[in-house]
Short mmCIF file of C-alpha atoms and ligand atoms in Angstrom, two decimals:
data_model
loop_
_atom_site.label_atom_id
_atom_site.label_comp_id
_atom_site.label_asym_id
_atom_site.label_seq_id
_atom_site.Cartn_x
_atom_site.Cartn_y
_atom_site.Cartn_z
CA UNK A 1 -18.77 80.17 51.77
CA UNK A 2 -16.30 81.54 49.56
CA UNK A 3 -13.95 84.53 51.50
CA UNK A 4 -14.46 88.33 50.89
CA UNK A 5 -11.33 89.30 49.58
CA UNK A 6 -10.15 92.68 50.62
CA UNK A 7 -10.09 95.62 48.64
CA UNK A 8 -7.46 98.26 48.15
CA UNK A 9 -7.42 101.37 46.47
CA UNK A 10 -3.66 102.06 44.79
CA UNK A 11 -3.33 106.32 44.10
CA UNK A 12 -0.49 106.76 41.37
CA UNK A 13 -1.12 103.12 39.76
CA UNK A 14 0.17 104.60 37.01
CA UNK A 15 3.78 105.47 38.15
CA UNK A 16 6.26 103.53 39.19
CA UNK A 17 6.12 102.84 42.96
CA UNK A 18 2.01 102.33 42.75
CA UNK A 19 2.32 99.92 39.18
CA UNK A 20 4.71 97.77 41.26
CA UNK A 21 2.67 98.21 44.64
CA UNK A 22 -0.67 96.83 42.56
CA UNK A 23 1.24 93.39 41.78
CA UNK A 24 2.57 92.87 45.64
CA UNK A 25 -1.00 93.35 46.91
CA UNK A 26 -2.26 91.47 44.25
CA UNK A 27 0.59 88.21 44.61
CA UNK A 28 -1.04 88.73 48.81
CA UNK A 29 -4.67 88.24 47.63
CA UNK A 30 -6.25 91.77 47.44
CA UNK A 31 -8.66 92.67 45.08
CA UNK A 32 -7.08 95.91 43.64
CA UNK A 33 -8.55 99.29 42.44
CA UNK A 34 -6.13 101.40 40.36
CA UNK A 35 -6.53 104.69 40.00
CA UNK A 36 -3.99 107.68 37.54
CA UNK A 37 -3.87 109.83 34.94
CA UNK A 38 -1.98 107.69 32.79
CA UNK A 39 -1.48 103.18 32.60
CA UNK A 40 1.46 101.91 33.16
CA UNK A 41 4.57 102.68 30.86
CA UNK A 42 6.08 99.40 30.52
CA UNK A 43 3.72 96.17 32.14
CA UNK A 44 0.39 96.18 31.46
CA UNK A 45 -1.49 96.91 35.03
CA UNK A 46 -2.27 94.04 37.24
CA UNK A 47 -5.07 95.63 39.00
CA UNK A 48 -8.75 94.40 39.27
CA UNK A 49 -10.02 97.48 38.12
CA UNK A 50 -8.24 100.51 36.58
CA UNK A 51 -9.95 104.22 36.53
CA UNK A 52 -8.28 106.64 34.33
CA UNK A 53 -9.13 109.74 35.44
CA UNK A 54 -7.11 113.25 37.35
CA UNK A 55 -7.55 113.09 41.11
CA UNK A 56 -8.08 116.69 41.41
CA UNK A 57 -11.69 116.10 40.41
CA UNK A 58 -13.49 115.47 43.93
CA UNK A 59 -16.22 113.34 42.17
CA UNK A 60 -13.10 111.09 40.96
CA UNK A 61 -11.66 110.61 44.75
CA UNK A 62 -15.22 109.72 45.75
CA UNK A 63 -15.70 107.11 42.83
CA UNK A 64 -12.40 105.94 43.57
CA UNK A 65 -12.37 104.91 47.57
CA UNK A 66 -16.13 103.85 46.96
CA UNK A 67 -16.58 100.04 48.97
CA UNK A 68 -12.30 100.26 49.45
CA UNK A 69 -11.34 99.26 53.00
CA UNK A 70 -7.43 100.32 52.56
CA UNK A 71 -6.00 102.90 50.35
CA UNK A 72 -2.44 104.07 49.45
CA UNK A 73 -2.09 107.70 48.07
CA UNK A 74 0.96 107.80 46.14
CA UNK A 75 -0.41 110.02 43.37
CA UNK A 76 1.92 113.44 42.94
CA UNK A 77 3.33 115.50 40.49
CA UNK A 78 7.35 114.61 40.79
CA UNK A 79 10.23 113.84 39.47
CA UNK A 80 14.36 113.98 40.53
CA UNK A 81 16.21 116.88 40.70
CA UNK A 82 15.36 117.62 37.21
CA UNK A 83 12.08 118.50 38.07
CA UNK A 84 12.16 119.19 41.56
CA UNK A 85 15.10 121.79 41.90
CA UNK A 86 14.95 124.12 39.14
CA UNK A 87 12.18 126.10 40.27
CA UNK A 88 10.20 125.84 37.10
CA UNK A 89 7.55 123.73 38.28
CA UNK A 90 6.71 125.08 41.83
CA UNK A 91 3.55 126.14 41.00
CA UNK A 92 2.00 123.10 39.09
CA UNK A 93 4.27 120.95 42.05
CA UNK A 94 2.90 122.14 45.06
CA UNK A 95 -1.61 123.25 43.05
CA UNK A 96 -1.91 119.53 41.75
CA UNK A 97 -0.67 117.41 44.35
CA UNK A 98 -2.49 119.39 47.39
CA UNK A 99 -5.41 119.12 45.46
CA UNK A 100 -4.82 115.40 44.85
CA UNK A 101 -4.45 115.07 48.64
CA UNK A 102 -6.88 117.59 49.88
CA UNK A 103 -9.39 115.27 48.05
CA UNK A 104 -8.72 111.73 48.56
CA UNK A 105 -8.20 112.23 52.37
CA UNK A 106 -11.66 114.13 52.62
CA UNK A 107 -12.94 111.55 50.31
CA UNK A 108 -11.43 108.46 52.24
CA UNK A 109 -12.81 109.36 55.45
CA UNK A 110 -16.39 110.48 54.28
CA UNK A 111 -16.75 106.95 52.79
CA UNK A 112 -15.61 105.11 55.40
CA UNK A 113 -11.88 103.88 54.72
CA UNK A 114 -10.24 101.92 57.08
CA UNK A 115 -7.25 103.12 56.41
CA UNK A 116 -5.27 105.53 54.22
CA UNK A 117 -1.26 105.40 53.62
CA UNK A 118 0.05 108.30 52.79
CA UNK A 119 3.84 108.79 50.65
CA UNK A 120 5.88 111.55 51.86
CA UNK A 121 9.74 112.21 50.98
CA UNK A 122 12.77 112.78 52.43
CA UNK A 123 12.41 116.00 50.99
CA UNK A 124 10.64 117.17 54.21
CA UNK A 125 13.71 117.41 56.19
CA UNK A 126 14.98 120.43 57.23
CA UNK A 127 18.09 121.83 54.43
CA UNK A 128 19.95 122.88 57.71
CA UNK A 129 20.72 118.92 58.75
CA UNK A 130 21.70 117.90 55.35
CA UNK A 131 24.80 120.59 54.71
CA UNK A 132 27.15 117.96 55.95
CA UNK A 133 27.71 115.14 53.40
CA UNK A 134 29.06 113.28 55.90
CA UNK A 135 26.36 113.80 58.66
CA UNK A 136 23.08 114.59 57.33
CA UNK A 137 20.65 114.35 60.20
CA UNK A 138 17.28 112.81 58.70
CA UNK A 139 15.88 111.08 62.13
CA UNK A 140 12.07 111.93 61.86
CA UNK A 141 11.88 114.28 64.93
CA UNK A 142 14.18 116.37 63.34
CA UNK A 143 11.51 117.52 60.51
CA UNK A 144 10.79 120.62 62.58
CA UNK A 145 11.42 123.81 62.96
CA UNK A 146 11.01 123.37 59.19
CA UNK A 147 12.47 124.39 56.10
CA UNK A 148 12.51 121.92 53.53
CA UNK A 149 15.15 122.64 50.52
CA UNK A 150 11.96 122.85 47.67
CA UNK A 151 8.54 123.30 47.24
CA UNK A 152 8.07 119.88 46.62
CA UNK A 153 9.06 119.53 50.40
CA UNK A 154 6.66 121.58 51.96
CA UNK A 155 3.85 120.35 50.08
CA UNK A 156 4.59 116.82 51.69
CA UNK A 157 5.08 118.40 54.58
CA UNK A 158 1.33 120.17 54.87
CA UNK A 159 -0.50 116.92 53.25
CA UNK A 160 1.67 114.50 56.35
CA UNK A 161 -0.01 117.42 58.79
CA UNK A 162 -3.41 117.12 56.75
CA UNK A 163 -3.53 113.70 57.08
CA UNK A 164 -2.92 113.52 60.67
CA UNK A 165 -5.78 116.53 61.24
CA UNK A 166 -7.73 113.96 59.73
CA UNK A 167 -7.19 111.05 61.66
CA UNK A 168 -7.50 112.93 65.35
CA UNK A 169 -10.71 114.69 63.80
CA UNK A 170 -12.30 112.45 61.56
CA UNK A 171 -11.57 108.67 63.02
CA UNK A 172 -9.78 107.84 59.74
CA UNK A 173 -6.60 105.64 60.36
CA UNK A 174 -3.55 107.05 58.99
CA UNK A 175 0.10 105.82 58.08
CA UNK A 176 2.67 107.86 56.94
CA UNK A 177 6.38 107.16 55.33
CA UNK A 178 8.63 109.18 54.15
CA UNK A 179 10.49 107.52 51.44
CA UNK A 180 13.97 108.05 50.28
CA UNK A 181 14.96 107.61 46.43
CA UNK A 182 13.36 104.68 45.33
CA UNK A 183 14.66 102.56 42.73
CA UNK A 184 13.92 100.10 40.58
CA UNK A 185 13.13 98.82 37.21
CA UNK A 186 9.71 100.00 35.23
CA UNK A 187 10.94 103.59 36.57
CA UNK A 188 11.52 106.79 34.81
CA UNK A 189 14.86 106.69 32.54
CA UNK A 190 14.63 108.97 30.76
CA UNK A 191 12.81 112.61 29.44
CA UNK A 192 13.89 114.71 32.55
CA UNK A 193 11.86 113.47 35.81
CA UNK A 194 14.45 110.49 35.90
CA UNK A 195 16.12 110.35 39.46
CA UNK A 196 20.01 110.04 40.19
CA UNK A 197 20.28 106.09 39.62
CA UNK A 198 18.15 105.63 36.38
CA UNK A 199 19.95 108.87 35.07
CA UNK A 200 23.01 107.68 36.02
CA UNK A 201 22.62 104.04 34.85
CA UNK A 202 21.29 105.29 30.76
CA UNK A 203 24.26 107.63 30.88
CA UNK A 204 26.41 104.49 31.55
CA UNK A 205 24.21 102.11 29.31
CA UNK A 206 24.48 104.80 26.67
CA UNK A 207 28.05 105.90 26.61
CA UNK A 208 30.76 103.64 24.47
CA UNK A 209 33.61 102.23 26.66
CA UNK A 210 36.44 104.78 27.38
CA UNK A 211 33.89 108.25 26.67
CA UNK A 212 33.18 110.41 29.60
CA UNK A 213 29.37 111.02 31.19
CA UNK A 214 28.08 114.08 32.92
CA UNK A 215 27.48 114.13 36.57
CA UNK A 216 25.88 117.18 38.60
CA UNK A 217 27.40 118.88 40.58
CA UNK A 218 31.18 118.15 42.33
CA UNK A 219 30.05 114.65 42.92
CA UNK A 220 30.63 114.59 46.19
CA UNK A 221 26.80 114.89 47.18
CA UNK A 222 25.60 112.02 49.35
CA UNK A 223 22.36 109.86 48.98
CA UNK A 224 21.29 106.57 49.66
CA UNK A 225 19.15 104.81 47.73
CA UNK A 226 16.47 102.61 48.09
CA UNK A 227 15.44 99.08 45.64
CA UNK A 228 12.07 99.49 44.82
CA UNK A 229 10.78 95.86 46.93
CA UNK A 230 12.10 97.02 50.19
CA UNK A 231 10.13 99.99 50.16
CA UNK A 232 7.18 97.93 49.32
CA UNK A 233 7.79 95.33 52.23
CA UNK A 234 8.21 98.87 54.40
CA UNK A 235 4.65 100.03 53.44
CA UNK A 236 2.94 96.72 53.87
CA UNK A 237 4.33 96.33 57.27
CA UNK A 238 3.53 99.58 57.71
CA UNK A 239 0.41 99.31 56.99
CA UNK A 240 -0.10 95.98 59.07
CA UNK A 241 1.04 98.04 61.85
CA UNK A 242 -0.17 99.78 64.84
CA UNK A 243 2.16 102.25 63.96
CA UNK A 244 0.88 105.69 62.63
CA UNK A 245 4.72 107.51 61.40
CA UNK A 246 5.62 109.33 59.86
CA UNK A 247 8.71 107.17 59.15
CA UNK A 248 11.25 106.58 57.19
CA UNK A 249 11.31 104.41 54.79
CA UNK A 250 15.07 104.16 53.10
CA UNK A 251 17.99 103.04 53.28
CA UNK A 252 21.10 103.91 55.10
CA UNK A 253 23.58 102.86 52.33
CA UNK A 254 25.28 106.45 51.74
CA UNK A 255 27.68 106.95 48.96
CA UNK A 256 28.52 110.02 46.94
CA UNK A 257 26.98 110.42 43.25
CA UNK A 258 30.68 109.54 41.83
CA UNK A 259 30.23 106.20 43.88
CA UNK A 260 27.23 105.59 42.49
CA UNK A 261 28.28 106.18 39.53
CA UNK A 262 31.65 103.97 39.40
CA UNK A 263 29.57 101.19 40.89
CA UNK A 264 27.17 101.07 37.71
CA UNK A 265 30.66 101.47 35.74
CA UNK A 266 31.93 98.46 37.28
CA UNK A 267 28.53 96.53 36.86
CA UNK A 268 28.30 97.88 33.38
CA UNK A 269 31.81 96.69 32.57
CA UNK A 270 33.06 99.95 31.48
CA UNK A 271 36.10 102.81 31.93
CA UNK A 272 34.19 105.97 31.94
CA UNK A 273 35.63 109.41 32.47
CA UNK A 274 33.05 111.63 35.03
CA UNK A 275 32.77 115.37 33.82
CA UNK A 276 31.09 117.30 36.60
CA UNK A 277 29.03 120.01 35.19
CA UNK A 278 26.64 122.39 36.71
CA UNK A 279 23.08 121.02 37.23
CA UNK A 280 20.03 121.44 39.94
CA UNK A 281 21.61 119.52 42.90
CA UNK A 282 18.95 119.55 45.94
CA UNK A 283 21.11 119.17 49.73
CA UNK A 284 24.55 118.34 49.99
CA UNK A 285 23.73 114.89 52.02
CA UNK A 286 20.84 113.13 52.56
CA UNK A 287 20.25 108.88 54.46
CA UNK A 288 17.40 107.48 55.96
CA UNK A 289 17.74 106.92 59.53
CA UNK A 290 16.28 103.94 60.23
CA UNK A 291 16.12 103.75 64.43
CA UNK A 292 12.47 104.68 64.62
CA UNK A 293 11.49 101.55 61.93
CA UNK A 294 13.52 99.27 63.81
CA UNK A 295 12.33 100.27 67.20
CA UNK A 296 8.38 100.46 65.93
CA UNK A 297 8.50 97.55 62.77
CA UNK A 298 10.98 95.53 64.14
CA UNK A 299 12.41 95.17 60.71
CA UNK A 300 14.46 97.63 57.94
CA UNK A 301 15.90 97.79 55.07
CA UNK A 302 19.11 95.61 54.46
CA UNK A 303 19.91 94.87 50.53
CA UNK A 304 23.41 96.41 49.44
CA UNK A 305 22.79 99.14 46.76
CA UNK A 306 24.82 97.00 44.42
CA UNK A 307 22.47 94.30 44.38
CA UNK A 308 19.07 96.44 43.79
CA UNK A 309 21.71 98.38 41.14
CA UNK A 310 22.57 95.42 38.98
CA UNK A 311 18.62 94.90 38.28
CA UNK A 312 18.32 98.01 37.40
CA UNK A 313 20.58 98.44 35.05
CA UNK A 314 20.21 95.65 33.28
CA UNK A 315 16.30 96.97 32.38
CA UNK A 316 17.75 100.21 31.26
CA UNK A 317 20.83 99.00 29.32
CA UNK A 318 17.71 96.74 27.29
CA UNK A 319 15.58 100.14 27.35
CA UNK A 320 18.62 101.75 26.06
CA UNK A 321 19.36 98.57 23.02
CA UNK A 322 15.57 98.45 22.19
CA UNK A 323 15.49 102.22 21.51
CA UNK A 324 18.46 101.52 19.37
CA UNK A 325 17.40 98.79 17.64
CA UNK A 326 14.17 100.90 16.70
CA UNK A 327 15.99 103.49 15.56
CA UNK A 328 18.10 101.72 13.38
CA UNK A 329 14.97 100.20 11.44
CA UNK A 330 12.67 103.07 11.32
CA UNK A 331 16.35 104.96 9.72
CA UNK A 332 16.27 101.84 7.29
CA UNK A 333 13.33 101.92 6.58
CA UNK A 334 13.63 105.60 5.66
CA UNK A 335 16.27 105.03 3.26
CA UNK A 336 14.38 102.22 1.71
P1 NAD B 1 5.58 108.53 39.70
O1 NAD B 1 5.68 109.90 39.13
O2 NAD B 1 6.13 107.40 38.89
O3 NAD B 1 4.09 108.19 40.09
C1 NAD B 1 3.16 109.15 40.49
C2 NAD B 1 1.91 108.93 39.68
O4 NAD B 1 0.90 109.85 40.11
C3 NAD B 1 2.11 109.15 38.16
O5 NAD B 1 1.81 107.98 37.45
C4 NAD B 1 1.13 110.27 37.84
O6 NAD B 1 0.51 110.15 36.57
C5 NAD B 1 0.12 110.16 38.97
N1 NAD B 1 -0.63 111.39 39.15
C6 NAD B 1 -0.13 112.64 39.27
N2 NAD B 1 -1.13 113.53 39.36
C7 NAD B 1 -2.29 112.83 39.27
C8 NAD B 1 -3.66 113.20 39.27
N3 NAD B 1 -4.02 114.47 39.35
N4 NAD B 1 -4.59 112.21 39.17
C9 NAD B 1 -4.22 110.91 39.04
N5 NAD B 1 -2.93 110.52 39.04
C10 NAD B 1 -1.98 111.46 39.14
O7 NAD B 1 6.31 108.61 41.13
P2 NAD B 1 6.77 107.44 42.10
O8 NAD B 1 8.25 107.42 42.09
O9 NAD B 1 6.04 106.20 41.82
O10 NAD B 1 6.32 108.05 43.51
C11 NAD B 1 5.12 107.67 44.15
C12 NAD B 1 4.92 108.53 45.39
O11 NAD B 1 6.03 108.40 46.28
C13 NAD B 1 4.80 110.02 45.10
O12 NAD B 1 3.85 110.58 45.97
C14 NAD B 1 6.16 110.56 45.42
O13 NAD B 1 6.12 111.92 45.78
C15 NAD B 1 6.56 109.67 46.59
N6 NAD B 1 8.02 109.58 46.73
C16 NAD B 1 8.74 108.92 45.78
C17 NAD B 1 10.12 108.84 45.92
C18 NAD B 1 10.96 108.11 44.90
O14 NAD B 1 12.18 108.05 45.09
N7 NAD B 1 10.42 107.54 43.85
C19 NAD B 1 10.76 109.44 47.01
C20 NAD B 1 9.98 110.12 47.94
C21 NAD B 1 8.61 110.17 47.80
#
């Protein structure tokens, strides 16, 4: 008799974490339900199924985990700093993705799901640890007494403490990571949710040889960065696991933003002048501390930023010539 294959239900599909999540589980032999507002920008979707619709409808969360035995919630209103720091978004931020989370949890453990993974950020962590951009302190027991740097943060923040209400009432499993900038290619570039490397990497791709780019801030503001298949081997294992979190899932790679942003340079093969102007920054230093995934997965992330860098901008720099090269016909064709 032919084996059942097992489903999963992918939240986000759409974005750029869950579009690239949807071909792992499908290369590991899951049948695949997708589920977002919007298909996938640049690859068509890989999944079995694909349900356009806005998971703030309840009736949408309940047609979506129907017969599902695992399901990752990655859907959210985000962006980078952009987005996220400014303060003009709060609102929409913190209404749609509580009510995306409020209803796929209640949804996922009416119907029976196995088990639900849940994405938080880094952005949970307490703006008092991260002043130091030497030293940020991002260990997960050091999320409370709370007071996350944006709203974005404490809205991850109640849906982690949501989902665990759910699992000690409800009998629903529960994981729980807390991701630090992913990266990757097939992720925002462009239009103002882009994060620091994609931003960084179409400044670069766009800028002749000897110009100057714009960087936020002093550049001196620490990050580390994460390539977007390490995170996915983080959630799978994860998920495989015994192990509830919430944990990190990053990398502890920190540079500053001007490092960052000479390191494209030198990938890029260019002489570039940085021009720090102001711009919505977030904490001074953030990196995953990766002691509690070692100690629970027995595994972390280990790829050198350059590495997960060079693939990236390579997609962006051909991003970056396509839009040119479109451009340049439609102005043509204009003048013809
Ligand atoms: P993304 O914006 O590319 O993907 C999120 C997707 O959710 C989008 O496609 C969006 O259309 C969808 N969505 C939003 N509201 C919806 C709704 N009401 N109904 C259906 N779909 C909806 O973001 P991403 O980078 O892929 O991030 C995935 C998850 O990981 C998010 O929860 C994000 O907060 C979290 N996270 C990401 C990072 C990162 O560096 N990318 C860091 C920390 C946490």
């Amino acid at each position: 008799m032919a084996q059942q294959l097992r489903k999963a239900l992918v939240c986000g599909a759409g974005g750029f974490i869950g579009a690239h999540l949807v071909r792992r589980l499908k290369r590991e032999g899951f049948w695949v339900r997708g589920v977002d507002l919007k298909m996938p920008e640049f690859a068509p979707t890989e999944a079995d199924e694909f349900l356009k619709a806005d998971l703030r409808d309840p009736a949408v969360c309940r047609a979506a985990v129907s017969g599902v035995e695992d399901a990752y919630q990655l859907a959210a209103d985000m962006g980078g700093a952009g987005f996220v720091f400014t303060g003009q978004h709060d609102a929409e931020i913190m209404h749609n993705s509580a009510l995306v989370n409020l209803n796929m949890v209640h949804a996922a453990a009416e119907a029976g799901v196995r088990r639900i993974f849940y994405s938080s950020s880094a952005c949970i962590y307490p703006e008092y640890n991260q002043n130091d951009p030497e030293n940020p302190d991002c260990a997960e027991d050091s999320a409370y007494p709370a007071a996350p740097d944006s709203e974005y943060g404490w809205e991850k923040l109640f849906s982690e403490r949501m989902y665990l209400a759910y699992r000690r009432n409800c009998g629903i499993e529960v994981r729980i990571a807390r991701f630090h900038n992913i990266f990757g290619p097939e992720g925002t570039w462009e239009g103002g949710r882009e994060k620091a490397p994609a931003a960084v990497c179409r400044k670069v791709a766009e800028a002749p040889d000897g110009s100057e780019i714009e960087i936020w801030g002093d550049g001196r503001q620490t990050r580390s960065f994460l390539y977007i298949d390490e995170c996915l081997e983080g959630v799978r294992r994860l998920m495989e696991s015994d192990f509830t979190g919430p944990v990190n899932i990053g990398s502890e790679e920190m540079v500053t933003i001007d490092a960052l942003a000479r390191m494209t340079m030198e990938i890029a093969g260019k002489r570039l002048r940085l021009k720090h102007v102001p711009g919505p920054l977030g904490v001074r230093g953030r990196t995953s501390d990766n002691r509690l995934i070692r100690e629970r997965l027995g595994w972390a992330p280990s790829r050198p930023l350059n590495e997960g860098l060079l693939v990236t901008y390579r997609w962006i720099a051909a991003q970056v010539a396509a839009r040119r090269r479109d451009a340049a016909l439609s102005a043509a064709s204009g003048e013809a």
